[in-house]
CSV table of C-alpha atoms in Angstrom, one decimal:
chain,number,residue,atom,x,y,z
G,1,MET,CA,4.3,13.9,0.1
G,2,THR,CA,7.6,12.9,-1.1
G,3,ASN,CA,10.0,11.1,1.4
G,4,ASP,CA,13.2,12.9,2.1
G,5,ARG,CA,15.0,9.4,1.8
G,6,GLY,CA,14.5,7.6,-1.7
G,7,THR,CA,12.5,4.1,-2.0
G,8,LEU,CA,14.0,0.8,-2.7
G,9,VAL,CA,11.9,-1.1,-5.0
G,10,VAL,CA,12.6,-4.8,-5.8
G,11,ILE,CA,11.0,-6.6,-8.7
G,12,SER,CA,11.1,-10.3,-8.8
G,13,GLY,CA,8.8,-12.5,-10.2
G,14,PHE,CA,8.5,-15.9,-12.7
G,15,SER,CA,10.6,-16.4,-15.5
G,16,GLY,CA,8.8,-14.9,-18.9
G,17,ALA,CA,6.6,-12.7,-16.6
G,18,GLY,CA,7.9,-9.7,-18.2
G,19,LYS,CA,10.0,-8.3,-15.2
G,20,GLY,CA,12.6,-6.7,-17.6
G,21,THR,CA,9.8,-4.5,-19.7
G,22,VAL,CA,8.0,-3.5,-16.6
G,23,SER,CA,11.0,-2.6,-15.0
G,24,ARG,CA,12.2,-0.5,-18.2
G,25,LYS,CA,8.8,1.2,-18.8
G,26,LEU,CA,8.6,2.2,-15.2
G,27,VAL,CA,12.0,4.0,-15.8
G,28,GLU,CA,10.8,5.5,-19.0
G,29,GLU,CA,7.1,6.6,-17.5
G,30,TYR,CA,7.8,7.7,-14.2
G,31,GLY,CA,11.8,8.7,-14.2
G,32,TYR,CA,12.5,6.0,-11.5
G,33,SER,CA,15.9,4.9,-11.4
G,34,LEU,CA,17.0,1.5,-12.5
G,35,SER,CA,20.1,-0.4,-10.7
G,36,ILE,CA,22.3,-2.3,-13.0
G,37,SER,CA,23.8,-5.2,-11.8
G,38,ALA,CA,27.4,-6.3,-12.2
G,39,THR,CA,28.0,-9.8,-13.3
G,40,THR,CA,31.0,-12.0,-14.5
G,41,ARG,CA,29.1,-13.6,-17.1
G,42,LYS,CA,30.1,-12.9,-20.7
G,43,PRO,CA,27.8,-10.6,-22.5
G,44,ARG,CA,25.3,-12.5,-24.8
G,45,GLU,CA,24.7,-11.1,-28.2
G,46,GLY,CA,23.4,-7.2,-28.2
G,47,GLU,CA,23.9,-6.8,-24.3
G,48,GLN,CA,25.8,-3.7,-23.7
G,49,ASP,CA,28.1,-2.8,-21.0
G,50,GLY,CA,26.6,-0.2,-18.8
G,51,VAL,CA,23.2,-0.7,-20.0
G,52,ASP,CA,22.1,-4.4,-19.4
G,53,TYR,CA,24.8,-5.2,-17.0
G,54,PHE,CA,28.0,-3.9,-15.7
G,55,PHE,CA,30.6,-6.7,-17.3
G,56,LYS,CA,33.4,-7.5,-14.9
G,57,THR,CA,36.1,-9.8,-14.7
G,58,GLU,CA,36.3,-12.4,-11.8
G,59,HIS,CA,39.2,-10.4,-10.3
G,60,GLU,CA,37.4,-6.9,-10.7
G,61,PHE,CA,34.1,-8.4,-9.2
G,62,LEU,CA,35.6,-10.0,-6.0
G,63,SER,CA,37.8,-6.6,-5.0
G,64,LEU,CA,34.6,-4.4,-5.1
G,65,VAL,CA,33.1,-7.4,-2.6
G,66,ASP,CA,36.1,-6.8,-0.4
G,67,TYR,CA,35.2,-3.0,-0.2
G,68,ASN,CA,31.5,-3.7,0.6
G,69,GLY,CA,30.7,-2.4,-2.8
G,70,TYR,CA,27.5,-4.5,-3.4
G,71,ILE,CA,24.5,-4.2,-1.3
G,72,GLU,CA,24.0,-7.9,-2.4
G,73,TYR,CA,25.8,-10.6,-4.4
G,74,ALA,CA,25.2,-14.3,-5.1
G,75,GLN,CA,26.7,-16.9,-7.5
G,76,TYR,CA,24.5,-18.4,-10.0
G,77,VAL,CA,25.8,-21.2,-12.4
G,78,GLY,CA,29.4,-20.4,-12.1
G,79,ASN,CA,28.9,-16.5,-12.3
G,80,TYR,CA,28.8,-13.9,-9.9
G,81,TYR,CA,25.8,-11.4,-10.2
G,82,GLY,CA,25.9,-8.3,-7.5
G,83,THR,CA,24.1,-4.8,-7.0
G,84,PRO,CA,26.7,-2.0,-6.6
G,85,ARG,CA,26.1,-0.1,-3.6
G,86,LYS,CA,27.1,3.2,-4.6
G,87,PHE,CA,24.6,3.7,-7.3
G,88,VAL,CA,21.4,2.6,-4.7
G,89,GLU,CA,22.9,4.9,-2.2
G,90,ASP,CA,23.1,7.9,-4.0
G,91,CYS,CA,19.8,7.6,-5.5
G,92,LEU,CA,18.1,7.1,-2.3
G,93,LYS,CA,19.9,10.0,-0.5
G,94,GLU,CA,18.8,12.1,-3.5
G,95,GLY,CA,15.2,11.0,-2.4
G,96,ARG,CA,14.8,9.0,-5.6
G,97,VAL,CA,12.8,5.8,-6.4
G,98,VAL,CA,15.4,2.9,-7.3
G,99,ILE,CA,14.3,-0.1,-8.8
G,100,LEU,CA,16.3,-3.5,-8.4
G,101,GLU,CA,15.2,-6.2,-10.5
G,102,ILE,CA,16.5,-9.5,-8.6
G,103,GLU,CA,16.1,-12.8,-7.8
G,104,VAL,CA,14.4,-14.0,-4.8
G,105,GLN,CA,17.7,-14.8,-2.7
G,106,GLY,CA,18.8,-11.0,-3.5
G,107,ALA,CA,15.2,-9.7,-2.7
G,108,MET,CA,15.4,-11.4,0.8
G,109,ASN,CA,19.0,-10.0,1.1
G,110,ILE,CA,17.5,-6.4,0.3
G,111,ARG,CA,14.7,-6.9,2.9
G,112,GLN,CA,17.3,-7.1,5.7
G,113,GLN,CA,19.4,-4.3,4.9
G,114,TYR,CA,16.6,-2.2,3.7
G,115,PRO,CA,13.5,-2.8,5.6
G,116,ASP,CA,11.5,-0.4,4.6
G,117,ALA,CA,12.2,-1.6,0.7
G,118,ILE,CA,9.2,-2.5,-1.4
G,119,LEU,CA,9.2,-5.8,-2.5
G,120,LEU,CA,7.0,-6.8,-5.6
G,121,PHE,CA,6.4,-10.1,-7.2
G,122,ILE,CA,5.2,-10.3,-10.8
G,123,THR,CA,3.1,-13.2,-12.1
G,124,ALA,CA,0.9,-14.3,-14.9
G,125,PRO,CA,-2.9,-14.2,-14.0
G,126,SER,CA,-3.1,-17.9,-13.6
G,127,ALA,CA,-1.0,-20.9,-13.6
G,128,SER,CA,-2.2,-22.5,-16.8
G,129,VAL,CA,-1.3,-19.0,-18.6
G,130,LEU,CA,2.1,-19.1,-16.7
G,131,LYS,CA,2.5,-22.8,-18.0
G,132,ASN,CA,1.7,-21.8,-21.3
G,133,ARG,CA,4.5,-19.3,-21.2
G,134,LEU,CA,7.0,-21.8,-20.0
G,135,VAL,CA,6.1,-24.3,-22.6
G,136,GLY,CA,6.7,-21.9,-25.0
G,137,ARG,CA,6.0,-22.8,-28.8
G,138,GLY,CA,6.4,-26.5,-28.2
G,139,THR,CA,9.8,-26.1,-29.9
G,140,GLU,CA,11.7,-26.8,-26.7
G,141,GLU,CA,13.0,-30.2,-25.2
G,142,PRO,CA,10.7,-31.5,-22.4
G,143,ALA,CA,13.9,-31.7,-20.1
G,144,VAL,CA,14.1,-27.7,-20.6
G,145,ILE,CA,10.4,-27.2,-20.2
G,146,ALA,CA,10.6,-29.5,-17.0
G,147,LYS,CA,13.4,-27.8,-15.5
G,148,ARG,CA,11.2,-24.3,-16.2
G,149,MET,CA,8.5,-25.5,-14.6
G,150,CYS,CA,10.5,-26.8,-11.5
G,151,ARG,CA,12.1,-23.5,-11.1
G,152,ALA,CA,8.2,-21.9,-11.2
G,153,VAL,CA,7.5,-24.0,-8.4
G,154,GLU,CA,10.4,-23.0,-6.4
G,155,GLU,CA,9.6,-19.2,-7.1
G,156,ALA,CA,6.0,-19.7,-6.2
G,157,GLU,CA,7.5,-20.9,-2.8
G,158,SER,CA,9.0,-17.6,-2.3
G,159,ILE,CA,6.2,-15.5,-2.8
G,160,SER,CA,5.5,-15.0,0.6
G,161,VAL,CA,8.6,-13.0,1.1
G,162,TYR,CA,7.1,-10.3,-1.0
G,163,ASP,CA,4.9,-7.5,-0.1
G,164,TYR,CA,2.8,-7.4,-3.3
G,165,ILE,CA,1.9,-9.6,-6.1
G,166,VAL,CA,0.9,-8.1,-9.2
G,167,ASN,CA,-0.5,-9.4,-12.4
G,168,ASN,CA,1.3,-9.1,-15.7
G,169,GLU,CA,-1.5,-10.1,-18.5
G,170,GLU,CA,-0.4,-10.6,-21.8
G,171,GLY,CA,-1.2,-7.3,-24.1
G,172,ARG,CA,-2.1,-5.5,-20.8
G,173,ILE,CA,1.6,-4.4,-19.5
G,174,GLU,CA,0.3,-0.6,-19.2
G,175,GLU,CA,-1.9,-1.8,-16.3
G,176,CYS,CA,0.8,-3.7,-14.6
G,177,VAL,CA,3.1,-0.6,-15.0
G,178,GLU,CA,0.2,1.9,-13.5
G,179,GLN,CA,-0.7,-0.7,-10.9
G,180,ILE,CA,3.3,-0.8,-9.7
G,181,HIS,CA,3.4,2.9,-9.9
G,182,SER,CA,0.2,3.4,-8.0
G,183,ILE,CA,1.8,1.1,-5.4
G,184,ILE,CA,4.8,2.8,-4.7
G,185,GLU,CA,2.8,6.3,-4.4
G,186,SER,CA,0.4,4.7,-1.7
G,187,GLU,CA,3.4,3.5,0.0
G,188,SER,CA,4.6,7.0,0.1
G,189,CYS,CA,1.5,7.8,2.4
G,190,ARG,CA,2.5,4.9,4.9
G,191,VAL,CA,2.0,6.5,8.4
G,192,SER,CA,5.5,4.3,8.9
G,193,ARG,CA,7.3,6.4,6.1
G,194,ARG,CA,6.0,9.6,7.3
G,195,ALA,CA,7.5,9.8,10.4
G,196,GLU,CA,9.4,13.2,10.3
G,197,PHE,CA,6.0,14.7,8.8
G,198,ILE,CA,4.0,13.3,11.7
G,199,ALA,CA,6.4,14.7,14.3
G,200,GLU,CA,6.8,18.2,12.6
G,201,LEU,CA,3.0,18.2,12.7
G,202,LYS,CA,2.5,17.0,16.4
G,203,ALA,CA,5.6,19.7,17.4
G,204,GLY,CA,3.6,22.3,15.4
G,205,LEU,CA,0.1,21.8,16.8
G,206,ALA,CA,1.8,21.3,20.4
G,207,GLU,CA,3.0,25.1,20.0
G,208,GLY,CA,-0.6,26.1,21.0
G,209,ALA,CA,-3.0,28.3,19.3
G,210,ASP,CA,-0.5,31.0,18.4
N,1,MET,CA,-7.6,-8.9,-8.9
N,2,THR,CA,-10.6,-8.4,-6.2
N,3,ASN,CA,-10.8,-9.9,-3.2
N,4,ASP,CA,-13.2,-12.7,-2.3
N,5,ARG,CA,-14.1,-11.0,0.8
N,6,GLY,CA,-14.5,-7.1,0.9
N,7,THR,CA,-12.5,-4.6,2.2
N,8,LEU,CA,-12.9,-2.7,5.2
N,9,VAL,CA,-11.5,0.8,5.1
N,10,VAL,CA,-11.7,3.1,8.3
N,11,ILE,CA,-11.6,7.1,7.4
N,12,SER,CA,-10.4,9.1,10.3
N,13,GLY,CA,-8.8,12.8,10.4
N,14,PHE,CA,-8.5,16.0,12.2
N,15,SER,CA,-11.7,18.0,12.6
N,16,GLY,CA,-12.2,20.2,9.5
N,17,ALA,CA,-9.8,18.2,7.6
N,18,GLY,CA,-12.7,17.3,5.2
N,19,LYS,CA,-13.5,13.6,6.2
N,20,GLY,CA,-17.2,13.6,5.2
N,21,THR,CA,-16.8,15.3,1.8
N,22,VAL,CA,-14.0,12.7,0.9
N,23,SER,CA,-16.2,9.7,2.1
N,24,ARG,CA,-19.1,11.0,0.2
N,25,LYS,CA,-17.0,11.3,-3.1
N,26,LEU,CA,-15.4,7.9,-2.7
N,27,VAL,CA,-18.9,6.6,-2.8
N,28,GLU,CA,-20.2,8.6,-5.7
N,29,GLU,CA,-17.0,8.1,-7.8
N,30,TYR,CA,-16.0,4.6,-7.0
N,31,GLY,CA,-19.1,3.1,-6.1
N,32,TYR,CA,-17.8,2.1,-2.3
N,33,SER,CA,-20.4,1.4,0.4
N,34,LEU,CA,-20.8,3.8,3.1
N,35,SER,CA,-21.6,2.7,6.8
N,36,ILE,CA,-23.9,5.1,8.4
N,37,SER,CA,-23.8,4.9,12.0
N,38,ALA,CA,-26.4,5.0,14.6
N,39,THR,CA,-26.7,7.6,17.5
N,40,THR,CA,-29.0,8.7,20.2
N,41,ARG,CA,-28.0,12.2,19.7
N,42,LYS,CA,-30.7,14.3,18.4
N,43,PRO,CA,-30.9,15.2,14.7
N,44,ARG,CA,-29.5,18.6,13.7
N,45,GLU,CA,-31.2,20.8,11.1
N,46,GLY,CA,-30.9,19.2,7.7
N,47,GLU,CA,-29.6,15.9,8.8
N,48,GLN,CA,-31.9,12.7,7.7
N,49,ASP,CA,-32.7,9.4,9.3
N,50,GLY,CA,-30.6,7.1,7.3
N,51,VAL,CA,-28.5,9.3,5.3
N,52,ASP,CA,-26.6,11.1,8.1
N,53,TYR,CA,-27.3,8.8,10.7
N,54,PHE,CA,-29.8,6.3,11.9
N,55,PHE,CA,-31.4,8.4,14.8
N,56,LYS,CA,-32.7,6.1,17.9
N,57,THR,CA,-33.6,6.2,21.2
N,58,GLU,CA,-31.3,5.0,23.8
N,59,HIS,CA,-33.5,2.1,24.3
N,60,GLU,CA,-33.7,1.3,20.7
N,61,PHE,CA,-29.8,1.6,20.9
N,62,LEU,CA,-29.3,-0.2,23.7
N,63,SER,CA,-31.3,-3.4,22.7
N,64,LEU,CA,-29.0,-3.6,19.6
N,65,VAL,CA,-26.2,-3.5,21.7
N,66,ASP,CA,-27.6,-6.6,23.7
N,67,TYR,CA,-27.8,-8.4,20.3
N,68,ASN,CA,-24.1,-7.8,19.4
N,69,GLY,CA,-25.7,-5.4,16.8
N,70,TYR,CA,-22.6,-2.8,16.6
N,71,ILE,CA,-19.3,-3.8,15.3
N,72,GLU,CA,-18.2,-1.2,17.6
N,73,TYR,CA,-20.1,1.5,19.9
N,74,ALA,CA,-19.0,4.5,22.2
N,75,GLN,CA,-20.4,7.2,24.3
N,76,TYR,CA,-19.3,10.7,23.5
N,77,VAL,CA,-20.9,13.6,25.7
N,78,GLY,CA,-24.0,11.6,26.8
N,79,ASN,CA,-25.1,10.4,23.5
N,80,TYR,CA,-24.1,6.7,21.8
N,81,TYR,CA,-22.7,6.3,18.5
N,82,GLY,CA,-22.3,2.9,16.9
N,83,THR,CA,-21.5,1.0,13.6
N,84,PRO,CA,-24.3,-1.5,12.7
N,85,ARG,CA,-23.0,-4.9,12.2
N,86,LYS,CA,-25.2,-6.3,9.6
N,87,PHE,CA,-24.6,-3.8,6.8
N,88,VAL,CA,-20.9,-3.9,7.0
N,89,GLU,CA,-21.0,-7.8,7.3
N,90,ASP,CA,-23.3,-8.0,4.6
N,91,CYS,CA,-21.0,-5.8,2.1
N,92,LEU,CA,-18.0,-8.0,3.1
N,93,LYS,CA,-19.6,-10.9,2.0
N,94,GLU,CA,-20.4,-9.3,-1.4
N,95,GLY,CA,-17.0,-8.4,-1.8
N,96,ARG,CA,-17.3,-4.9,-1.4
N,97,VAL,CA,-15.3,-1.9,-0.1
N,98,VAL,CA,-16.9,-0.3,3.1
N,99,ILE,CA,-16.0,3.0,4.3
N,100,LEU,CA,-16.4,3.7,8.1
N,101,GLU,CA,-15.9,7.4,8.8
N,102,ILE,CA,-15.3,7.1,12.7
N,103,GLU,CA,-13.3,8.5,15.4
N,104,VAL,CA,-9.8,7.1,16.7
N,105,GLN,CA,-11.5,4.9,19.7
N,106,GLY,CA,-13.8,3.5,16.9
N,107,ALA,CA,-11.2,2.8,14.6
N,108,MET,CA,-8.7,0.9,17.3
N,109,ASN,CA,-11.7,-1.4,18.0
N,110,ILE,CA,-11.9,-2.2,14.4
N,111,ARG,CA,-8.5,-2.9,14.0
N,112,GLN,CA,-8.7,-5.5,16.7
N,113,GLN,CA,-11.8,-7.3,15.1
N,114,TYR,CA,-10.9,-6.7,11.6
N,115,PRO,CA,-7.0,-6.9,11.5
N,116,ASP,CA,-7.1,-6.7,7.9
N,117,ALA,CA,-9.0,-3.2,7.7
N,118,ILE,CA,-7.0,-0.2,6.0
N,119,LEU,CA,-6.9,2.5,8.6
N,120,LEU,CA,-6.7,6.2,6.9
N,121,PHE,CA,-5.8,9.3,8.5
N,122,ILE,CA,-6.9,12.6,6.7
N,123,THR,CA,-4.7,15.6,7.7
N,124,ALA,CA,-4.0,19.0,6.3
N,125,PRO,CA,-0.5,19.5,4.4
N,126,SER,CA,0.8,21.1,7.5
N,127,ALA,CA,0.1,22.2,11.2
N,128,SER,CA,-0.3,25.9,10.5
N,129,VAL,CA,-2.7,25.1,7.5
N,130,LEU,CA,-4.4,22.9,10.4
N,131,LYS,CA,-4.2,25.7,12.9
N,132,ASN,CA,-5.7,28.1,10.4
N,133,ARG,CA,-8.7,26.0,9.9
N,134,LEU,CA,-9.1,25.4,13.4
N,135,VAL,CA,-9.2,29.2,14.5
N,136,GLY,CA,-11.8,29.8,11.6
N,137,ARG,CA,-12.6,33.2,11.0
N,138,GLY,CA,-11.5,34.6,14.2
N,139,THR,CA,-15.3,35.0,15.2
N,140,GLU,CA,-15.0,32.2,17.8
N,141,GLU,CA,-14.6,32.3,21.5
N,142,PRO,CA,-10.9,31.8,22.4
N,143,ALA,CA,-11.9,29.0,24.8
N,144,VAL,CA,-13.5,27.1,21.7
N,145,ILE,CA,-10.6,27.5,19.7
N,146,ALA,CA,-8.6,26.2,22.7
N,147,LYS,CA,-10.8,23.1,22.9
N,148,ARG,CA,-10.5,22.6,19.3
N,149,MET,CA,-6.7,22.6,19.3
N,150,CYS,CA,-6.2,20.5,22.0
N,151,ARG,CA,-8.3,17.9,20.5
N,152,ALA,CA,-6.2,18.2,17.4
N,153,VAL,CA,-3.1,17.6,19.7
N,154,GLU,CA,-4.8,14.5,20.9
N,155,GLU,CA,-5.9,13.3,17.5
N,156,ALA,CA,-2.2,13.6,16.4
N,157,GLU,CA,-0.9,11.3,19.0
N,158,SER,CA,-3.2,8.4,17.5
N,159,ILE,CA,-1.8,8.7,13.9
N,160,SER,CA,0.5,5.9,14.7
N,161,VAL,CA,-2.5,3.7,14.9
N,162,TYR,CA,-2.9,4.2,11.2
N,163,ASP,CA,-1.7,2.5,8.2
N,164,TYR,CA,-2.1,5.6,5.9
N,165,ILE,CA,-1.9,9.5,6.3
N,166,VAL,CA,-3.2,11.2,3.4
N,167,ASN,CA,-3.1,15.0,2.8
N,168,ASN,CA,-6.4,16.8,2.0
N,169,GLU,CA,-5.2,20.2,0.6
N,170,GLU,CA,-7.5,23.4,0.3
N,171,GLY,CA,-8.9,23.1,-3.2
N,172,ARG,CA,-7.6,19.8,-4.1
N,173,ILE,CA,-9.9,17.2,-2.8
N,174,GLU,CA,-10.1,15.4,-5.7
N,175,GLU,CA,-6.2,14.6,-5.3
N,176,CYS,CA,-7.1,13.1,-1.9
N,177,VAL,CA,-10.0,11.1,-3.2
N,178,GLU,CA,-8.0,9.5,-6.1
N,179,GLN,CA,-5.0,8.9,-3.4
N,180,ILE,CA,-7.3,6.9,-1.0
N,181,HIS,CA,-8.9,4.9,-4.3
N,182,SER,CA,-5.2,4.2,-5.2
N,183,ILE,CA,-4.2,3.0,-1.8
N,184,ILE,CA,-7.4,0.8,-1.5
N,185,GLU,CA,-6.6,-0.8,-5.2
N,186,SER,CA,-2.8,-1.0,-4.2
N,187,GLU,CA,-3.9,-2.9,-0.7
N,188,SER,CA,-5.7,-5.4,-3.0
N,189,CYS,CA,-2.4,-6.8,-4.5
N,190,ARG,CA,-0.8,-7.2,-0.7
N,191,VAL,CA,0.5,-10.7,-0.7
N,192,SER,CA,-1.5,-11.1,2.6
N,193,ARG,CA,-4.6,-10.3,0.8
N,194,ARG,CA,-4.0,-12.8,-1.8
N,195,ALA,CA,-3.3,-16.0,-0.2
N,196,GLU,CA,-6.3,-17.8,-2.0
N,197,PHE,CA,-4.7,-16.8,-5.4
N,198,ILE,CA,-1.3,-17.8,-4.4
N,199,ALA,CA,-2.5,-21.3,-3.2
N,200,GLU,CA,-4.2,-21.6,-6.5
N,201,LEU,CA,-1.3,-20.5,-8.3
N,202,LYS,CA,1.1,-23.2,-6.3
N,203,ALA,CA,-1.3,-25.8,-6.6
N,204,GLY,CA,-1.8,-25.3,-10.8
N,205,LEU,CA,2.3,-25.2,-10.9
N,206,ALA,CA,2.8,-28.3,-8.7
N,207,GLU,CA,0.5,-30.2,-11.2
N,208,GLY,CA,3.6,-30.4,-13.4
N,209,ALA,CA,4.0,-29.7,-17.0
N,210,ASP,CA,0.9,-30.9,-18.3
């Protein structure tokens, strides 16, 4: 049972919960499409244009905003980040599953524009595991750690916006990836997503015993 | 991620869509519990008390009604059918998945009493396949076939009550059983079912960077 229209899947989660790796594995293993964000931030070492981000000047970024070229965009710490509209819309028209790895604010924008998007939040199995990850190897400044912790508290507040919360346990990333795949497959059986099939079924039955 | 409280799963579907076989396989393969209905209908050949139904006299059935002993019950063609409350409640308390194989009316009653029950409707892959199954081998009276068809049209109208519609294709029952298992697993990741875990996570993080 596939949808005629594709499925938009938003993946968010705590910093260090492994969103990026999970998203890449979903693409590799299940052939899903990954939306690449545009940003005005400078590339970091090793980052490639068109792979990690589409790197743009502020002028380039903002002209695309004028043309309604992003399905959501936001400014963080002086840089713009946005989800290019065309790629996502093309994928949906082709009936594909498209993954957006974005932050909470973006996820809420997506929910408004695409009410049938599936919103997933990736977490560590417990607060203490999460804290250990955030604290890291103990080499970080206490101020940096405190800031991360503060952010995690904020992120936790936003979980209620999401449809699903998925556990990504250390060394068991495959389980997390399979669980997400399974959620996407299960969602395709939702009565609310099968309106066309159900209408056909009803019409076919109503034709009587011919 | 298991739920502390169990999960109630309602399985309905078109006559001949294989609900009974699917339910039995879910029990055998995944260790789910199957609720057995009580009825005042006489046992048919091969039916066993406590396996297929709990066979009861009308007096027995109705005294349990007086004690609020059924989570739902209804009268069809002169006989009573009901879902005994104790078994279901005990399973839920133990955190088990309990399957109820019941009709639309019963499913709607369950939805009201257990808003977080998962309601599944099993279908054939198309109206024509379904019609062929209902028509059978062509040996049935036209009136019998017309009646079945009429019932299927009514059943199709009720699909909107359900959460999921699952395909049970001829010769591919395992796919259907796996799909249902996968839906139940996915539902356990729903944010709405993970309130306790999310609360713990928030509380743990709020304790700060200790």
